Coordinates of C-alpha atoms in Angstrom, one line a residue:
Chain N
M57 CA -15.0 -28.1 5.4
I58 CA -16.8 -25.2 3.6
K59 CA -20.7 -24.9 3.6
I60 CA -22.4 -22.4 1.6
T61 CA -26.2 -22.3 2.1
D62 CA -28.4 -20.6 -0.2
I63 CA -26.6 -17.4 -0.8
Y64 CA -27.9 -14.6 -2.9
K65 CA -26.0 -11.4 -4.2
T66 CA -27.3 -8.5 -6.3
F67 CA -25.3 -5.8 -7.6
N68 CA -26.6 -2.2 -8.1
P69 CA -30.1 -3.3 -6.9
G70 CA -32.9 -1.0 -8.0
T71 CA -30.8 0.5 -11.0
I72 CA -30.6 -0.1 -14.6
N73 CA -27.4 -2.1 -14.1
E74 CA -29.1 -4.4 -11.6
K75 CA -27.3 -7.8 -11.8
H76 CA -28.6 -10.9 -9.9
A77 CA -25.0 -12.4 -9.7
L78 CA -25.7 -15.3 -7.2
N79 CA -29.2 -16.8 -7.1
G80 CA -29.3 -19.3 -4.2
I81 CA -26.1 -21.1 -4.5
S82 CA -25.7 -24.0 -1.9
L83 CA -22.3 -25.9 -1.9
E84 CA -20.7 -28.1 0.5
L85 CA -16.7 -28.8 0.2
K86 CA -15.5 -31.8 2.1
D87 CA -12.0 -31.8 3.4
Q88 CA -9.5 -32.1 0.7
D89 CA -12.0 -31.7 -2.0
F90 CA -10.4 -30.2 -5.1
V91 CA -13.4 -28.6 -7.1
T92 CA -12.9 -26.8 -10.4
V93 CA -15.5 -24.3 -11.3
I94 CA -16.6 -23.5 -15.0
G95 CA -19.3 -21.4 -16.5
G96 CA -19.9 -18.6 -19.2
N97 CA -19.1 -15.0 -19.0
G98 CA -21.1 -13.5 -15.9
A99 CA -22.2 -16.9 -14.8
G100 CA -21.1 -15.9 -11.1
K101 CA -17.8 -17.9 -10.8
S102 CA -15.6 -15.0 -9.4
T103 CA -18.7 -13.7 -7.6
L104 CA -19.1 -17.0 -5.9
L105 CA -15.3 -16.8 -4.8
N106 CA -15.6 -13.3 -3.7
A107 CA -18.7 -14.1 -1.6
L108 CA -16.6 -16.7 0.1
A109 CA -13.6 -14.4 0.7
G110 CA -15.8 -11.7 2.0
T111 CA -15.0 -9.0 -0.6
W112 CA -18.6 -7.8 0.3
P113 CA -21.3 -9.1 2.4
V114 CA -23.9 -11.4 0.7
D115 CA -27.6 -10.3 0.5
S116 CA -28.7 -13.6 2.2
G117 CA -27.7 -17.0 3.0
R118 CA -24.8 -18.5 5.4
I119 CA -21.2 -19.2 4.8
E120 CA -19.5 -21.6 7.2
I121 CA -15.7 -22.6 7.4
D122 CA -14.9 -25.6 9.5
G123 CA -18.2 -25.0 11.2
I124 CA -17.4 -21.4 12.1
D125 CA -20.2 -18.9 10.8
V126 CA -18.0 -16.3 8.9
T127 CA -21.0 -14.7 7.0
G128 CA -20.6 -11.4 9.2
L129 CA -16.9 -11.2 9.0
P130 CA -15.2 -8.8 6.7
E131 CA -12.4 -9.9 4.2
H132 CA -9.4 -9.2 6.4
K133 CA -10.8 -11.4 9.2
R134 CA -11.8 -14.2 7.0
A135 CA -8.3 -14.0 5.6
K136 CA -7.0 -16.3 8.3
Y137 CA -9.0 -19.3 7.0
L138 CA -8.3 -18.6 3.3
G139 CA -5.4 -18.6 0.8
R140 CA -6.2 -16.8 -2.4
V141 CA -4.6 -16.4 -5.9
F142 CA -6.1 -13.9 -8.3
Q143 CA -6.4 -13.7 -12.1
D144 CA -4.1 -10.7 -12.3
P145 CA -0.6 -11.8 -11.2
M146 CA -0.2 -8.0 -10.0
T147 CA -2.9 -8.5 -7.4
G148 CA -1.6 -11.1 -5.2
T149 CA 1.7 -9.5 -4.3
A150 CA 3.0 -6.2 -3.2
A151 CA 5.3 -4.9 -6.0
D152 CA 7.2 -2.3 -3.9
M153 CA 8.2 -4.9 -1.4
E154 CA 10.9 -7.6 -1.4
I155 CA 10.2 -11.3 -2.1
E156 CA 11.0 -12.3 1.3
E157 CA 8.8 -9.4 2.8
N158 CA 5.7 -10.6 0.8
L159 CA 6.4 -14.1 2.1
A160 CA 6.8 -12.8 5.7
L161 CA 3.4 -10.8 5.3
A162 CA 1.7 -14.1 4.3
A163 CA 3.3 -16.0 7.1
R164 CA 1.6 -13.8 9.5
R165 CA -1.8 -14.0 7.9
G166 CA -4.6 -14.2 10.4
R167 CA -2.1 -13.2 13.4
G168 CA -1.9 -9.9 15.2
R169 CA 0.6 -7.6 13.6
G170 CA 2.5 -5.9 16.5
L171 CA 5.9 -4.4 17.1
G172 CA 7.9 -7.7 16.7
W173 CA 10.2 -7.7 13.5
G174 CA 8.5 -8.0 10.3
I175 CA 10.8 -10.7 9.2
T176 CA 13.3 -12.8 11.1
S177 CA 16.7 -14.3 9.8
K178 CA 15.5 -17.8 10.5
E179 CA 12.3 -17.3 8.4
K180 CA 14.7 -16.2 5.4
E181 CA 16.3 -19.6 5.5
H182 CA 13.1 -21.3 5.5
Y183 CA 11.8 -19.2 2.4
K184 CA 14.8 -19.9 0.5
D185 CA 14.2 -23.6 0.9
L186 CA 10.7 -23.3 -0.1
L187 CA 11.5 -21.4 -3.3
K188 CA 14.0 -23.9 -4.3
T189 CA 11.1 -26.3 -4.7
F190 CA 9.5 -24.1 -7.3
D191 CA 12.6 -24.2 -9.4
L192 CA 12.1 -20.5 -10.6
G193 CA 15.6 -19.2 -9.7
L194 CA 13.9 -17.0 -6.9
E195 CA 15.8 -18.6 -4.0
N196 CA 18.8 -16.4 -4.8
R197 CA 16.6 -13.3 -5.2
L198 CA 15.0 -13.0 -1.8
T199 CA 15.7 -9.3 -1.4
A200 CA 14.6 -8.5 -5.1
K201 CA 11.6 -6.3 -5.5
V202 CA 8.5 -8.4 -6.4
G203 CA 7.7 -5.8 -9.1
L204 CA 10.8 -7.0 -11.0
L205 CA 9.3 -10.6 -11.4
S206 CA 7.5 -11.9 -14.4
G207 CA 3.7 -12.8 -14.1
G208 CA 4.3 -16.4 -13.9
Q209 CA 6.9 -16.0 -11.1
R210 CA 4.5 -13.5 -9.4
Q211 CA 1.7 -16.2 -9.6
A212 CA 3.8 -19.0 -8.2
L213 CA 4.9 -16.6 -5.5
T214 CA 1.3 -15.7 -4.7
L215 CA 0.6 -19.6 -4.7
L216 CA 3.3 -20.1 -2.2
M217 CA 2.1 -17.2 -0.1
A218 CA -1.4 -18.5 -0.1
T219 CA -0.4 -21.8 1.3
L220 CA 2.5 -20.6 3.5
Q221 CA 0.1 -21.0 6.5
K222 CA -2.1 -23.9 5.8
P223 CA -5.5 -22.5 4.7
K224 CA -8.9 -24.1 5.3
A225 CA -9.7 -23.5 1.8
L226 CA -7.5 -22.3 -1.3
L227 CA -9.4 -20.1 -3.6
L228 CA -8.0 -19.8 -7.2
D229 CA -9.7 -17.3 -9.4
E230 CA -8.6 -18.1 -13.0
H231 CA -5.0 -17.8 -11.7
T232 CA -3.4 -19.0 -15.0
A233 CA -5.5 -17.0 -17.3
A234 CA -3.1 -14.2 -17.7
L235 CA -0.1 -16.4 -18.3
D236 CA 1.2 -17.8 -21.6
P237 CA 0.3 -21.5 -22.1
K238 CA 3.8 -22.9 -21.0
T239 CA 3.9 -20.8 -17.7
A240 CA 0.2 -21.5 -17.2
E241 CA 1.0 -25.2 -17.2
N242 CA 3.9 -24.9 -14.8
V243 CA 1.7 -22.9 -12.3
L244 CA -1.0 -25.6 -12.7
K245 CA 1.7 -28.2 -12.0
A246 CA 2.8 -26.4 -8.9
T247 CA -0.8 -25.9 -7.9
D248 CA -1.5 -29.7 -8.1
R249 CA 1.8 -30.4 -6.1
I250 CA 1.0 -28.0 -3.3
V251 CA -2.5 -29.0 -3.0
K252 CA -1.6 -32.7 -2.9
E253 CA 1.4 -32.1 -0.4
N254 CA -0.7 -30.1 2.1
G255 CA -4.1 -32.0 1.5
L256 CA -5.8 -28.7 0.8
T257 CA -9.4 -28.1 0.2
T258 CA -9.5 -26.2 -3.0
L259 CA -11.8 -24.3 -5.2
M260 CA -10.4 -23.3 -8.7
I261 CA -12.1 -21.3 -11.2
T262 CA -11.0 -21.8 -14.9
H263 CA -12.2 -21.0 -18.4
N264 CA -10.2 -23.8 -19.7
M265 CA -12.6 -26.9 -19.7
R266 CA -9.7 -29.4 -20.4
D267 CA -8.1 -28.0 -17.1
A268 CA -11.3 -28.2 -15.4
I269 CA -11.6 -31.9 -16.3
A270 CA -7.9 -32.7 -15.7
H271 CA -7.7 -31.3 -12.2
G272 CA -9.5 -31.9 -9.0
N273 CA -12.0 -34.6 -7.9
R274 CA -15.1 -32.5 -8.6
L275 CA -16.3 -30.1 -11.2
I276 CA -19.3 -27.6 -10.8
M277 CA -20.7 -25.5 -13.6
L278 CA -22.4 -22.2 -13.1
N279 CA -24.9 -20.5 -15.1
E280 CA -26.8 -17.2 -14.2
G281 CA -25.7 -17.4 -10.6
R282 CA -26.9 -21.1 -10.2
I283 CA -25.0 -24.3 -10.0
I284 CA -26.4 -26.3 -13.0
L285 CA -23.9 -29.2 -13.0
D286 CA -22.1 -31.0 -10.2
I287 CA -20.0 -34.0 -11.2
S288 CA -17.5 -36.0 -9.1
G289 CA -15.7 -39.2 -8.7
E290 CA -15.6 -41.7 -11.5
E291 CA -18.0 -39.8 -13.6
K292 CA -15.8 -36.9 -13.6
K293 CA -12.8 -38.8 -14.7
R294 CA -14.6 -40.1 -17.6
L295 CA -15.8 -36.4 -18.7
T296 CA -14.9 -34.9 -22.0
I297 CA -15.1 -31.3 -23.3
E298 CA -17.9 -32.4 -25.7
D299 CA -20.0 -33.9 -22.8
L300 CA -19.5 -30.5 -20.9
L301 CA -20.7 -28.5 -23.8
H302 CA -23.6 -30.8 -24.5
K303 CA -24.8 -30.9 -20.8
F304 CA -24.4 -27.1 -20.6
E305 CA -26.9 -26.7 -23.5
E306 CA -29.1 -29.4 -22.2
V307 CA -29.4 -27.7 -18.8
S308 CA -29.4 -24.2 -19.7
G309 CA -31.0 -24.2 -23.1
Q310 CA -28.4 -21.9 -24.5
E311 CA -25.0 -22.1 -26.2
F312 CA -22.0 -21.9 -24.1
S313 CA -20.8 -18.3 -24.4
N314 CA -17.2 -18.2 -23.6
D315 CA -15.0 -18.0 -26.7
Q316 CA -11.9 -18.7 -24.7
A317 CA -13.3 -21.8 -23.1
I318 CA -14.3 -23.4 -26.5
L319 CA -11.0 -22.5 -28.1
S320 CA -8.7 -24.1 -25.6
Chain M
M10 CA 23.2 47.2 -4.1
A11 CA 26.2 44.8 -4.3
L12 CA 25.9 41.2 -3.6
N13 CA 28.3 40.2 -0.9
F14 CA 29.0 36.3 -1.2
M15 CA 29.9 36.3 2.4
D16 CA 26.3 37.2 3.3
F17 CA 25.1 34.1 1.6
V18 CA 27.7 32.0 3.4
G19 CA 26.8 33.5 6.7
A20 CA 23.2 32.5 6.1
I21 CA 24.0 28.8 5.4
P22 CA 23.9 27.6 9.1
G23 CA 20.5 29.2 9.6
N24 CA 19.3 27.6 6.5
V25 CA 20.6 24.2 7.3
A26 CA 19.0 24.2 10.7
L27 CA 15.6 25.3 8.9
G28 CA 16.2 22.4 6.4
L29 CA 16.9 20.0 9.3
I30 CA 13.7 20.9 11.2
W31 CA 11.7 20.8 7.9
G32 CA 13.2 17.5 7.3
I33 CA 11.3 15.9 10.2
M34 CA 8.3 17.5 8.5
A35 CA 9.2 15.9 5.1
I36 CA 9.8 12.5 6.8
G37 CA 6.1 12.8 7.9
V38 CA 5.1 13.6 4.2
F39 CA 7.2 10.7 3.1
V40 CA 5.2 8.4 5.4
T41 CA 2.0 9.2 3.7
F42 CA 2.9 10.2 0.2
K43 CA 5.5 7.5 -0.4
I44 CA 4.8 4.6 2.0
L45 CA 1.0 4.9 2.3
N46 CA 0.6 6.3 -1.2
F47 CA -2.0 8.8 0.3
A48 CA -1.9 12.4 -0.8
D49 CA -2.4 13.9 2.7
L50 CA -3.0 17.8 2.8
T51 CA -3.7 17.7 6.5
V52 CA -0.1 18.9 7.1
D53 CA -0.7 22.5 6.1
G54 CA -2.9 22.5 9.2
S55 CA -1.2 20.2 11.6
F56 CA 2.2 21.8 11.1
A57 CA 0.7 25.2 12.6
T58 CA -1.1 23.1 15.1
G59 CA 2.1 21.7 16.4
G60 CA 3.5 25.2 16.5
A61 CA 0.8 26.8 18.3
T62 CA 0.3 23.9 20.7
A63 CA 4.2 24.0 21.7
V64 CA 4.1 27.7 22.2
V65 CA 0.9 28.0 24.2
L66 CA 1.9 25.2 26.5
I67 CA 5.3 26.6 27.2
L68 CA 3.7 30.1 27.9
N69 CA 1.4 28.2 30.4
G70 CA 4.3 26.7 32.2
W71 CA 4.8 23.3 30.5
S72 CA 8.4 22.3 30.1
A73 CA 9.5 22.4 26.4
P74 CA 10.1 18.8 25.9
A75 CA 6.6 18.0 27.3
A76 CA 5.0 20.6 25.1
L77 CA 6.7 19.1 22.2
L78 CA 5.4 15.7 22.9
A79 CA 1.8 17.4 23.3
A80 CA 2.3 18.8 19.9
F81 CA 3.1 15.5 18.5
A82 CA -0.1 14.0 20.2
V83 CA -2.2 16.8 18.9
G84 CA -0.8 16.4 15.3
A85 CA -1.5 12.6 15.5
L86 CA -4.9 13.3 16.7
A87 CA -5.4 15.5 13.6
G88 CA -4.2 12.7 11.4
F89 CA -6.4 10.3 13.1
C90 CA -9.4 12.5 12.3
T91 CA -8.3 12.6 8.5
G92 CA -8.1 8.8 8.7
L93 CA -11.6 8.6 10.0
L94 CA -12.9 10.9 7.5
H95 CA -11.4 8.8 4.7
T96 CA -12.0 5.2 6.0
M97 CA -15.2 5.6 8.1
L98 CA -17.0 8.1 5.9
G99 CA -15.7 7.2 2.6
I100 CA -14.4 10.7 1.7
P101 CA -11.4 10.7 -1.0
D102 CA -8.0 11.1 0.4
I103 CA -7.3 14.6 -0.9
L104 CA -10.7 16.0 0.2
S105 CA -10.3 14.3 3.8
G106 CA -7.2 16.2 4.2
I107 CA -8.4 19.5 2.8
L108 CA -11.4 19.4 5.1
M109 CA -9.2 18.7 8.2
Q110 CA -6.7 21.4 7.0
I111 CA -9.5 24.0 7.0
A112 CA -10.9 22.8 10.3
L113 CA -7.5 23.1 11.9
Y114 CA -7.4 26.8 10.7
S115 CA -10.1 27.4 13.4
V116 CA -8.6 25.1 15.9
N117 CA -5.2 26.8 15.6
L118 CA -6.6 30.2 16.1
N119 CA -8.4 29.0 19.1
I120 CA -5.3 27.4 20.5
M121 CA -3.4 30.7 20.2
G122 CA -6.4 32.9 21.0
G123 CA -5.3 35.0 18.0
A124 CA -3.4 34.8 14.8
N125 CA 0.1 34.6 16.4
K126 CA 1.8 34.1 19.7
A127 CA 5.4 35.1 20.5
I128 CA 7.7 33.4 22.8
S129 CA 11.0 34.7 24.1
V130 CA 14.1 32.5 24.6
D131 CA 15.1 34.9 27.3
Q132 CA 12.1 34.3 29.4
Y133 CA 11.4 30.4 28.7
K134 CA 13.7 27.6 28.3
L135 CA 13.3 26.5 24.9
I136 CA 14.6 23.2 23.2
I137 CA 16.0 25.2 20.2
S138 CA 16.5 28.7 19.1
Q139 CA 18.0 30.7 16.3
R140 CA 19.7 32.9 18.8
Y141 CA 22.0 29.8 19.5
L142 CA 22.6 28.7 16.1
N143 CA 25.3 26.2 16.7
M144 CA 23.3 24.6 19.4
A145 CA 20.2 24.5 17.2
L146 CA 22.1 22.8 14.5
I147 CA 23.2 20.0 17.0
I148 CA 19.7 19.7 18.3
S149 CA 17.8 19.7 15.0
L150 CA 20.3 17.0 13.8
S151 CA 19.8 15.0 16.8
F152 CA 16.1 15.1 16.3
V153 CA 16.3 14.1 12.7
L154 CA 18.7 11.2 13.6
V155 CA 16.3 9.9 16.3
V156 CA 13.2 10.3 14.0
M157 CA 15.0 8.3 11.3
V158 CA 16.2 5.5 13.5
L159 CA 12.6 5.2 15.0
C160 CA 11.1 5.1 11.4
Y161 CA 13.6 2.6 10.4
W162 CA 12.6 0.5 13.3
Y163 CA 9.1 0.8 13.0
F164 CA 8.6 0.2 9.3
G165 CA 10.5 -3.0 10.0
T166 CA 8.2 -4.3 12.4
E167 CA 5.2 -6.5 11.6
Q168 CA 2.8 -3.4 11.9
G169 CA 5.1 -1.2 9.8
C170 CA 5.3 -3.9 7.1
A171 CA 1.5 -4.0 7.2
I172 CA 1.4 -0.3 6.6
R173 CA 3.9 -0.6 3.7
A174 CA 1.9 -3.5 2.0
T175 CA -1.2 -1.4 2.4
G176 CA 0.3 1.4 0.6
S177 CA 1.7 -0.8 -2.1
N178 CA -1.2 -3.2 -2.7
P179 CA -4.5 -2.9 -0.7
A180 CA -6.2 -5.8 -2.2
M181 CA -3.3 -8.2 -1.6
S182 CA -3.2 -6.6 2.0
R183 CA -6.8 -7.4 2.7
A184 CA -6.2 -11.1 1.4
Q185 CA -3.2 -11.4 3.7
G186 CA -5.5 -10.4 6.6
I187 CA -4.5 -6.7 7.1
N188 CA -7.0 -4.3 8.2
I189 CA -6.0 -1.6 5.8
N190 CA -8.4 1.0 7.2
A191 CA -6.6 0.7 10.6
M192 CA -3.3 0.9 8.9
K193 CA -4.2 3.8 7.0
V194 CA -5.3 5.6 10.3
I195 CA -2.3 4.8 12.1
A196 CA 0.0 6.0 9.2
L197 CA -1.9 9.3 9.1
A198 CA -1.4 9.8 12.8
I199 CA 2.2 9.1 12.8
S200 CA 2.7 11.4 9.8
N201 CA 0.9 14.4 11.2
G202 CA 2.4 13.8 14.7
L203 CA 5.8 14.2 13.1
V204 CA 4.7 17.1 11.1
A205 CA 3.3 18.8 14.2
M206 CA 6.4 18.0 16.2
A207 CA 8.4 19.7 13.4
G208 CA 6.0 22.8 13.8
G209 CA 6.6 22.7 17.4
L210 CA 10.4 22.9 16.9
L211 CA 10.0 25.6 14.3
S212 CA 8.1 27.8 16.4
Q213 CA 10.4 27.7 19.2
F214 CA 13.4 28.1 16.8
Q215 CA 11.8 31.4 15.2
G216 CA 10.5 32.5 18.5
Y217 CA 6.7 32.6 17.7
S218 CA 4.0 30.6 16.2
D219 CA 1.8 31.9 13.5
I220 CA -1.5 30.9 11.9
N221 CA 0.2 30.9 8.5
M222 CA 3.2 29.0 9.5
G223 CA 2.0 25.8 7.8
R224 CA 0.7 27.4 4.6
G225 CA 2.2 25.5 1.7
S226 CA 4.2 23.3 3.9
I227 CA 2.8 20.3 1.9
V228 CA 4.7 21.6 -1.1
I229 CA 7.9 22.1 0.9
G230 CA 7.6 18.5 2.3
L231 CA 6.9 17.2 -1.3
A232 CA 9.8 19.3 -2.6
A233 CA 12.1 17.7 0.0
V234 CA 10.9 14.2 -0.6
I235 CA 11.2 14.6 -4.3
I236 CA 14.7 16.4 -4.4
G237 CA 15.8 13.7 -1.9
E238 CA 14.5 10.9 -4.2
V239 CA 15.9 12.2 -7.4
L240 CA 19.3 13.0 -5.8
G241 CA 19.6 9.7 -3.9
S242 CA 18.8 7.6 -6.8
A243 CA 21.2 9.4 -9.0
I244 CA 23.8 8.7 -6.3
F245 CA 22.9 5.3 -5.1
G246 CA 20.9 3.8 -7.9
K247 CA 19.4 0.5 -6.9
R248 CA 21.4 0.4 -3.6
M249 CA 19.0 2.9 -1.9
N250 CA 17.7 1.2 1.1
F251 CA 15.1 2.6 3.5
M252 CA 17.7 4.3 5.8
I253 CA 19.4 6.2 2.9
R254 CA 15.8 7.2 1.5
L255 CA 15.1 8.7 4.8
A256 CA 18.4 10.5 5.0
F257 CA 17.8 12.0 1.4
V258 CA 14.4 13.2 2.5
T259 CA 16.2 15.3 5.1
I260 CA 19.1 16.3 2.7
G261 CA 16.2 17.4 0.1
A262 CA 14.8 19.8 2.7
I263 CA 18.3 21.1 3.6
I264 CA 18.9 21.6 -0.2
Y265 CA 15.5 23.5 -0.5
Y266 CA 16.3 25.9 2.3
L267 CA 19.9 26.4 0.8
V268 CA 18.3 27.2 -2.7
I269 CA 15.8 29.5 -0.9
G270 CA 18.7 31.2 1.0
L271 CA 20.4 31.7 -2.4
V272 CA 17.4 33.2 -4.0
L273 CA 16.9 35.5 -1.1
W274 CA 20.6 36.4 -1.3
L275 CA 20.0 37.3 -5.0
Q276 CA 17.4 39.9 -3.7
M277 CA 14.5 38.1 -5.5
P278 CA 11.3 39.7 -3.9
T279 CA 10.0 37.3 -1.1
D280 CA 6.5 37.8 -2.6
D281 CA 7.7 35.4 -5.5
L282 CA 9.1 32.8 -3.0
K283 CA 6.0 30.6 -3.3
L284 CA 5.9 30.8 -6.9
F285 CA 9.5 29.9 -7.0
T286 CA 9.0 26.8 -4.7
A287 CA 6.2 25.6 -7.0
I288 CA 8.5 25.8 -9.9
I289 CA 11.2 23.9 -8.1
V290 CA 8.8 21.2 -7.2
A291 CA 7.3 21.0 -10.6
V292 CA 10.9 20.6 -12.0
F293 CA 11.7 17.8 -9.7
L294 CA 8.6 16.0 -10.1
A295 CA 9.0 16.2 -13.8
I296 CA 12.6 14.8 -13.9
P297 CA 11.7 11.1 -13.4
Y298 CA 9.1 11.3 -15.9
I299 CA 11.1 13.1 -18.5
K300 CA 14.1 10.9 -18.1
G301 CA 11.7 7.9 -18.4
K302 CA 10.5 9.2 -21.5
A303 CA 13.9 10.3 -23.1
G304 CA 14.2 8.6 -26.4
H305 CA 10.9 7.0 -26.1
S306 CA 8.6 9.9 -27.0
F307 CA 6.6 10.1 -30.1
A308 CA 8.5 12.9 -31.4
A309 CA 11.7 10.8 -31.2
A310 CA 9.9 7.7 -32.8
A311 CA 8.9 10.1 -35.7
R312 CA 12.4 11.3 -36.2
K313 CA 13.9 7.8 -36.1
G314 CA 11.3 6.6 -38.6
A315 CA 12.1 9.6 -40.9
K316 CA 15.8 8.8 -40.8
N317 CA 15.2 5.4 -42.0
D318 CA 13.1 6.4 -44.9

């Protein structure tokens, strides 16, 4: 369970670039909730995810994961609760290291890293089996450097790494935005499968309204650092893109300003 | 004066021994420059710190092995401080190293109580000395091998992998729960420990420590790393594993000293040595870049375009 209570974040306070990115967001995710997050450019989607991940401390408010107050924990200490996939396929993996080494790093997330072997032969077999389920042909390239993989392969690998140890929450930050449509669809399918298989609590940012509607059991829309729409259950299943655009204009009094979102 | 080729050949064992000692230093540079992706200039100071510490402790009655261990520890402490300047105080990597290097200049003067300190192999039991060159070769080679094996082991452990991940992708490392600041500090300490140990060996080998013995050592270390990398990938290509890379760093250092031996034999003025070193390093740094660009430059594109007209 994730509980975010009234968090605020302002970037560059007191300067000409001051930006009130989060303006009192409260959000509670129940176990196995799959929430999609949409919103225009600069609405605070990624900021919300980064606040949860602990990229920087929030100005005020409280963040709890499974009843544990993590507000004061830096990113690397929160990592044990969270699996993350980023927008840029380069961000989630270490290019200079082998596929199996990347997986081994992820398998040790949240544990102390001592002088035991960084990877054991038993693990290698396990990773091989796991990669087979992705059908990317990576199971025979375990010792290849990750830098040699395509963007889609790297995102799929990052997804596997994020869930290798079951996280309390899976945070997906537009993780298919940099991929071509076909690859994006494959990665989304893999996401759905992994989320379902492991019963993960998930927060997925997307700029694609259709994806936001098609995936998950709940949808929230952000604008100017606030949640302006929160739809779940049956109501979400009946939702259309037109509904969303209409609701956005109704609630915010502006036109939805994300070209990509409208076009897709 | 006629050049006698046998003079050059005669100098080879001494140059190889120097190359092996500097090979340890170069492995230290490899740890920061290649693994951690951190351009650490502390080494110019910590190399002399190691030399000074070893000589002064031996003069004060310490056994040579204990003094060498102390040199490692003092060097590691210097690297630790560079790490703190960078991670706790937010000073950029190059600047942290330069600050530490300049601070160590004073530290080194204080350790030696002057600009240099001689130590005679006749009066003290040293680990290595150029007086006994065959023995020096065996000992320096053993040190290199032990350092290589330890590095191979360490960078295969969970902690070593975390350091490699930190160097490769800090954002990913944080997301995987790695404390990247701690990893940087540890790697800098290990690197400068190795550098100082090499300094401790060199001061015994040459029979003195000197405040200037580390000047420009970063360039020699880089020369070794890069010569080794270029040569290694030319010979082994994609089959280069970590152990081969470490071996080629040392081979790079040996080649560097053989070339220096050749230059000295050609009676080039010693004043020009540093200039010559800079040119070697620049050439080897440029090789991968120029190779990558061969046939892909704008000039080549223009030529091809003109041909098709």
